[in-house]
Short mmCIF file of C-alpha atoms in Angstrom, two decimals:
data_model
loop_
_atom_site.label_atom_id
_atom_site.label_comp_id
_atom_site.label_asym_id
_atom_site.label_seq_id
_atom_site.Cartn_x
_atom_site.Cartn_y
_atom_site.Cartn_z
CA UNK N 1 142.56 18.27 131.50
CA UNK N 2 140.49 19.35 134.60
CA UNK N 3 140.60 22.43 136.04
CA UNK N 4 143.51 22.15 139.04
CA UNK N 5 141.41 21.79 142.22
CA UNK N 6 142.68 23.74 145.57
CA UNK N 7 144.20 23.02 148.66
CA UNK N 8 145.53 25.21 151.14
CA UNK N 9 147.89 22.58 152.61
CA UNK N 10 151.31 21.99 151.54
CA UNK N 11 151.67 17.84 151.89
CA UNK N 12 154.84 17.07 153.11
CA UNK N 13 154.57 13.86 150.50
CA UNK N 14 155.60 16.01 148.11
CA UNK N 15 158.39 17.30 149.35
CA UNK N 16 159.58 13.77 149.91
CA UNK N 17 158.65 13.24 146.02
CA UNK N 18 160.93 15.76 144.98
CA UNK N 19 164.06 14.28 146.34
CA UNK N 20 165.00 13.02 143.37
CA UNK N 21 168.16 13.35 141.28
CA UNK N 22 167.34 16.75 139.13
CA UNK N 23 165.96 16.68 135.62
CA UNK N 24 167.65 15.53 132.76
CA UNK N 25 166.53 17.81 130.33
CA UNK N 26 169.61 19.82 128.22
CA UNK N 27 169.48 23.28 127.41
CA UNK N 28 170.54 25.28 124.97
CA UNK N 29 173.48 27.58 124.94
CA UNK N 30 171.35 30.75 125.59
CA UNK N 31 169.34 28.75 128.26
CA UNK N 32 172.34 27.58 130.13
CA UNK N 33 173.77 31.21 130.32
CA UNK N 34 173.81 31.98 133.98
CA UNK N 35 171.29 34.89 135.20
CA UNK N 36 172.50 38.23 136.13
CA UNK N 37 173.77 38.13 139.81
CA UNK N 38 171.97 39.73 142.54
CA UNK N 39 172.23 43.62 142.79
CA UNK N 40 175.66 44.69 144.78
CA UNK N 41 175.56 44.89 147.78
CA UNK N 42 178.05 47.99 148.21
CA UNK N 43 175.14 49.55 146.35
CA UNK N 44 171.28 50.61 147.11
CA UNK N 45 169.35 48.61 143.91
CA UNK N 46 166.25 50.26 144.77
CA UNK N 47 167.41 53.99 146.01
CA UNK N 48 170.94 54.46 144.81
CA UNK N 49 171.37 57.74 146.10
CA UNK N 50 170.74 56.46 149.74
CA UNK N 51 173.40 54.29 152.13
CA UNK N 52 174.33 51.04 150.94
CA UNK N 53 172.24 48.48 152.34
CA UNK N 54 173.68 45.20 153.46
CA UNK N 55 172.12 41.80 153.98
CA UNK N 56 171.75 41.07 157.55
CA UNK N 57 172.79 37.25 157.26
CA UNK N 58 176.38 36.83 156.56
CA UNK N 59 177.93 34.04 154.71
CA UNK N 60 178.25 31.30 157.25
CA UNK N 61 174.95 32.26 158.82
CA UNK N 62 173.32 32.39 156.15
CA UNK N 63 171.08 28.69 155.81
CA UNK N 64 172.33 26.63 152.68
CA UNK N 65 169.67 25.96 150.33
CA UNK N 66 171.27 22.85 148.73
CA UNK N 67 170.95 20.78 151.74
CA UNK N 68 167.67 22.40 153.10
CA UNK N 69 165.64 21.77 149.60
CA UNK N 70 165.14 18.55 147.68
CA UNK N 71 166.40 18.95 143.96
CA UNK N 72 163.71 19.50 141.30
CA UNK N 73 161.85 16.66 140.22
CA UNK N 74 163.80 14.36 137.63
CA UNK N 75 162.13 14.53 133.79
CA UNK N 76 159.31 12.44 133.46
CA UNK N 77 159.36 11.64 136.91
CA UNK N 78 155.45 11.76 138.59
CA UNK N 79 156.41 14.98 140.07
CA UNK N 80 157.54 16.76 137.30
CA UNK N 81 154.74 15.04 134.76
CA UNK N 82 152.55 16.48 137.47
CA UNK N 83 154.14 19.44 137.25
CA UNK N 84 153.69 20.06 133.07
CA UNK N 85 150.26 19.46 133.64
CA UNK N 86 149.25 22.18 136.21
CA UNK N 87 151.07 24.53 133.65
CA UNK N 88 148.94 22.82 131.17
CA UNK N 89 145.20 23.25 133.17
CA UNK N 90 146.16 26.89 134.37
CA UNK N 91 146.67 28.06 130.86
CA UNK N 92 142.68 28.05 130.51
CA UNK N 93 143.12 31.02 133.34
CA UNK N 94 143.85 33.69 131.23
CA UNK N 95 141.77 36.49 131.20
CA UNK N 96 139.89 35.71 134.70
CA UNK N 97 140.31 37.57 137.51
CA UNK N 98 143.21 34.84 138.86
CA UNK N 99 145.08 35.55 135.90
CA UNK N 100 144.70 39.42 136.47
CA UNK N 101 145.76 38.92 140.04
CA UNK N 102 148.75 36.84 138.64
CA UNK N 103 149.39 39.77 136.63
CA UNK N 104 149.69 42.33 139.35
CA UNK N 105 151.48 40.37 141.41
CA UNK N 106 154.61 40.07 138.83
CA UNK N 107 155.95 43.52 140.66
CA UNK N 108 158.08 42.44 144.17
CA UNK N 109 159.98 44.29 146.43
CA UNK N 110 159.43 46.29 149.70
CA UNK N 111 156.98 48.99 148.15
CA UNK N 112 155.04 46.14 146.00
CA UNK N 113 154.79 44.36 148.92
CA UNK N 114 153.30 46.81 150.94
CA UNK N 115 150.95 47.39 147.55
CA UNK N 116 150.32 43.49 147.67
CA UNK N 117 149.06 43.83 151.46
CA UNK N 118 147.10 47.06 150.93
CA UNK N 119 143.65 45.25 150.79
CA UNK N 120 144.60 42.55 153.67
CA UNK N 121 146.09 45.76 155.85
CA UNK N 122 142.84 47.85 155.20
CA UNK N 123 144.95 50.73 154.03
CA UNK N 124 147.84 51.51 151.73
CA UNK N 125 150.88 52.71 153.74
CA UNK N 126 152.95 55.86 153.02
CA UNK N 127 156.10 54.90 152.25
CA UNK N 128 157.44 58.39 154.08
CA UNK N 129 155.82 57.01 157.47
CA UNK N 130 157.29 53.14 157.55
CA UNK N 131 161.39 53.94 156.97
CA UNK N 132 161.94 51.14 159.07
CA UNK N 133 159.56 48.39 157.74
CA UNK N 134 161.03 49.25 154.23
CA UNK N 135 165.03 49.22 155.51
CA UNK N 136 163.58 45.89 157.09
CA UNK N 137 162.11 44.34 153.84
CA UNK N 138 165.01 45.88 151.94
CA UNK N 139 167.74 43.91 153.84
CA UNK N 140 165.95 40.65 154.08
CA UNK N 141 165.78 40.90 150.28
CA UNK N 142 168.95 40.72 149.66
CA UNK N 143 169.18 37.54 152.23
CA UNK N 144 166.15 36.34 150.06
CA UNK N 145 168.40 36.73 146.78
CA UNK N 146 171.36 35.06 147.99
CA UNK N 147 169.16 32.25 148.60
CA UNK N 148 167.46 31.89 145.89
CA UNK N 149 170.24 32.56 143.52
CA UNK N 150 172.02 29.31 144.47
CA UNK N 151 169.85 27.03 143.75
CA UNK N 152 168.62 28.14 140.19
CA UNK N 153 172.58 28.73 138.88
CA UNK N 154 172.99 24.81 140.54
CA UNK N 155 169.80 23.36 138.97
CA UNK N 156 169.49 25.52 135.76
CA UNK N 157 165.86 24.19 135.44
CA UNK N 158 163.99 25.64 132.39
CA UNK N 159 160.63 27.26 132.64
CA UNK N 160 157.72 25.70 131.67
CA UNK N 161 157.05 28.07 128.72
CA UNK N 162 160.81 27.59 127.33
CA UNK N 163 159.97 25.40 124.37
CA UNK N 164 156.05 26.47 123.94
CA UNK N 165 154.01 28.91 122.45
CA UNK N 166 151.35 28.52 125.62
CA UNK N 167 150.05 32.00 127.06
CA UNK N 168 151.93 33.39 130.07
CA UNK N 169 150.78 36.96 131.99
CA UNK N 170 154.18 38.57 131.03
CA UNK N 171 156.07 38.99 127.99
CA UNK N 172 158.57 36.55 127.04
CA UNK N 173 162.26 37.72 127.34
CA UNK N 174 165.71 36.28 127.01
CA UNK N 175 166.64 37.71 130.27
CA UNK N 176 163.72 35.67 132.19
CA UNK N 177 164.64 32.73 130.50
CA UNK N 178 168.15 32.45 131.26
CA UNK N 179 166.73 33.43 135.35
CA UNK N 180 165.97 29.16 135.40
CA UNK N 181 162.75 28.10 137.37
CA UNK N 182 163.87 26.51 140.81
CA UNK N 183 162.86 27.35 143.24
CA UNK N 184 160.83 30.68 142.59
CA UNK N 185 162.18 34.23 143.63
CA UNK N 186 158.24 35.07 143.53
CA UNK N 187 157.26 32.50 145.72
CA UNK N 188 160.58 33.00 147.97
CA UNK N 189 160.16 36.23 148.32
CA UNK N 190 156.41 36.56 148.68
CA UNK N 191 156.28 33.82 151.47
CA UNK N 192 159.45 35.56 153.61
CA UNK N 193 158.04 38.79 153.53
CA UNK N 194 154.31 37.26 154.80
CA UNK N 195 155.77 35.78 158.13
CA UNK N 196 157.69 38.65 158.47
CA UNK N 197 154.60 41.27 157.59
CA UNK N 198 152.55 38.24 160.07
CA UNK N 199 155.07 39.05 163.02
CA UNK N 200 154.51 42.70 162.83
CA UNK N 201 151.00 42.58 162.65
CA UNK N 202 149.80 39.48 164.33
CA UNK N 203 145.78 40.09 164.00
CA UNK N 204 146.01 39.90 160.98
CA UNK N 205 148.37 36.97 160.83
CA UNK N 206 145.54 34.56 158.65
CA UNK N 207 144.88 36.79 156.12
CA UNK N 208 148.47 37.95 155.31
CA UNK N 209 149.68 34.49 155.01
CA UNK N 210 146.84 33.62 152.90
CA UNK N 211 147.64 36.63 150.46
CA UNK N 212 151.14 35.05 151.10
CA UNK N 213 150.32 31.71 149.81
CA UNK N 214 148.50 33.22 146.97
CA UNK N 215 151.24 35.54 145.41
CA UNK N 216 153.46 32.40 145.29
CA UNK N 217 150.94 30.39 143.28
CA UNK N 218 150.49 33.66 140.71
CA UNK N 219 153.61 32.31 139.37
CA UNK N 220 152.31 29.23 138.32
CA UNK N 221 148.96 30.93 136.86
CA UNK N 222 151.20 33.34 135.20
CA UNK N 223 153.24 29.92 133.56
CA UNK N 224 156.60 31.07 134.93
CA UNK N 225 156.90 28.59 137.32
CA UNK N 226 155.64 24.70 138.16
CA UNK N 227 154.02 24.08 141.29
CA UNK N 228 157.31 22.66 142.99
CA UNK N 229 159.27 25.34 142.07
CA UNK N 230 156.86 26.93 144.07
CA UNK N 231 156.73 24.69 146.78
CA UNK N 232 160.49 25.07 146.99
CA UNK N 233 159.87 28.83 147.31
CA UNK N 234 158.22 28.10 150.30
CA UNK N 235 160.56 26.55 152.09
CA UNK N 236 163.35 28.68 151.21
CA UNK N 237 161.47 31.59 152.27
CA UNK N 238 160.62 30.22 155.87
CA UNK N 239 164.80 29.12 156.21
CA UNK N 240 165.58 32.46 155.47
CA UNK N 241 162.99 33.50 157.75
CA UNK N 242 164.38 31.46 160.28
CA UNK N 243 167.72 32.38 160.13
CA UNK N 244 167.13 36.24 160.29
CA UNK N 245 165.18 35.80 163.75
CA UNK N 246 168.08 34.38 164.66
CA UNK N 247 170.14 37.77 164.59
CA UNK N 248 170.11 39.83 166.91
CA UNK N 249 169.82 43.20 164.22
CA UNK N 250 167.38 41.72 162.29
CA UNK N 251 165.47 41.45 165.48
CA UNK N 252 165.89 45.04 166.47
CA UNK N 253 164.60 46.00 163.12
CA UNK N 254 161.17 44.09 163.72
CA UNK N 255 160.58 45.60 166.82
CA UNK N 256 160.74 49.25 165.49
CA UNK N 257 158.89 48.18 162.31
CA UNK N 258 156.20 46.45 164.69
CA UNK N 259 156.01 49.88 166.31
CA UNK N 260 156.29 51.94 163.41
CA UNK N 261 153.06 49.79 161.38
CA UNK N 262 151.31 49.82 164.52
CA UNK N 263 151.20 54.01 164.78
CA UNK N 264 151.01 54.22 160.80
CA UNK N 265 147.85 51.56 160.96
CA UNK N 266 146.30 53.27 164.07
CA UNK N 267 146.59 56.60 162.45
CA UNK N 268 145.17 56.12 159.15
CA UNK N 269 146.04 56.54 155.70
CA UNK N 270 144.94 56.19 152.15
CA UNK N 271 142.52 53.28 151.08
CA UNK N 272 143.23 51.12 148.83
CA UNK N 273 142.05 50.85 145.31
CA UNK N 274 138.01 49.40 145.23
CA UNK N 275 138.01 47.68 142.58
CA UNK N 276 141.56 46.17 143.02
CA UNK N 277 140.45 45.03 146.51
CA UNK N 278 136.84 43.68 144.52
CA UNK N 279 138.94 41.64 142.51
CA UNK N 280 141.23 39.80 144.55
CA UNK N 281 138.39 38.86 146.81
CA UNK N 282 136.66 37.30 143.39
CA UNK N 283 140.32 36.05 142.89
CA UNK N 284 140.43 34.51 146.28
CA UNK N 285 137.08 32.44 146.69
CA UNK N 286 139.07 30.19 144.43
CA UNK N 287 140.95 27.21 146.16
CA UNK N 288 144.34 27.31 146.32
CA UNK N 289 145.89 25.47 143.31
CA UNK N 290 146.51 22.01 144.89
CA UNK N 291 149.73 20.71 144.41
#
């Protein structure tokens, strides 16, 4: 199996491909349990002493990710046979700097994804200077979970290591089996938060969409995720996106983080780690994985 080769495009072919009915495959028992619900939203999952925070999307605004994505691709179908063998090629990653980017990039959230931007931004942000970008990031995540959430309880795909004893950057756990594997949180996530991190710092719009693109496909080098799941992630991510620019809060809330970043970049801070920065450039002269 050759090494996957790299593309930063996203054909829309593919897309097309995986419109078909979803795959076939039965689980067992423990793999059909449904994964734990998002965090409650009369409660702060990240700083429960502080004010609940709310999504800013409510249920009827809030896009439907049934009819916006395609279902996975059906077993044995091209798609997903294409699919088992990127998790196949990227298996031969481990222990190069990819895989060690793959690794680091497990951790989400608002403060990992200020972390994850550190080397693009130049600096690593104090957390006690940017309330606003993190109350931003904080609700969207919770718009991001909703979304996400859907579609894995509907599909129940199975990750590609369910079944395998192949290498994957993190351990193996009941809980992140039972999570299913369409679309990726990761890649949902990762890809939301880069056009929104893109909007409040526009210079730097190429290279924080790049890092973007590349925290989404650390899923499938970490062999959590096939490249459609992935792709799926993406999508999600920008409907989400979508739909918060289209309230009027959420709005507010990227102007003063815009304001905020822009006074916390001008002003300094702490650099970010050398050697971290040293090896996601290695990481990054690779092509994207093509898919």
């Amino acid at each position: 199996m050759r090494r996957p080769s790299l593309s930063t495009a996203l054909p829309l072919a593919l897309v097309l491909l995986a419109n078909m009915p979803a795959a076939g495959r039965s689980a067992s028992a423990a793999e059909q349990a449904v994964p734990p619900a998002a965090p409650s939203l009369g409660t702060d999952p990240v700083k429960p002493g502080k004010p609940e925070v709310k999504p800013y999307l409510s249920e009827a605004d809030a896009p439907d990710p049934l009819r916006i994505l395609s279902p996975p691709p059906a077993h044995h179908s091209p798609l997903d046979n294409a699919d088992h063998a990127a998790f196949n090629a990227t298996r031969s990653l481990k222990g190069s700097a990819r895989w060690n980017l793959a690794a680091n990039d497990v951790s989400e959230g608002s403060l990992a994804v200020l972390e994850n931007f550190a080397c693009v931004l130049g600096t690593r942000l104090d957390q006690a200077r940017v309330p606003a970008t993190l109350n931003l990031l904080d609700r969207a995540r919770l718009d991001l979970a909703r979304a996400t959430r859907i579609p894995k309880v509907h599909y129940r795909r199975l990750r590609p290591f369910v079944g395998n004893e192949a290498p994957i950057c993190v351990q193996r756990t009941q809980t992140l089996t039972d999570s299913f594997s369409y679309p990726s949180g990761h890649a949902t996530q990762g890809w939301a938060y880069a056009l929104i991190m893109a909007a409040l710092v526009p210079e730097k719009t190429t290279d924080i969409l790049a890092r973007g693109r590349t925290y989404g496909e650390s899923r499938i080098v970490c062999g959590v995720h096939y490249p459609s799941d992935v792709m799926a992630g993406r999508t999600n991510g920008a409907a989400v996106f979508a739909a918060l620019l289209g309230d009027s809060t959420f709005r507010n809330d990227m102007d003063k983080a815009r304001a905020e970043l822009r006074a916390a970049l001008a002003g300094g801070g702490t650099a970010p780690d050398r050697a971290l920065c040293a090896r996601e450039s290695e990481a990054l002269k690779e092509p994207p994985i093509e898919f």
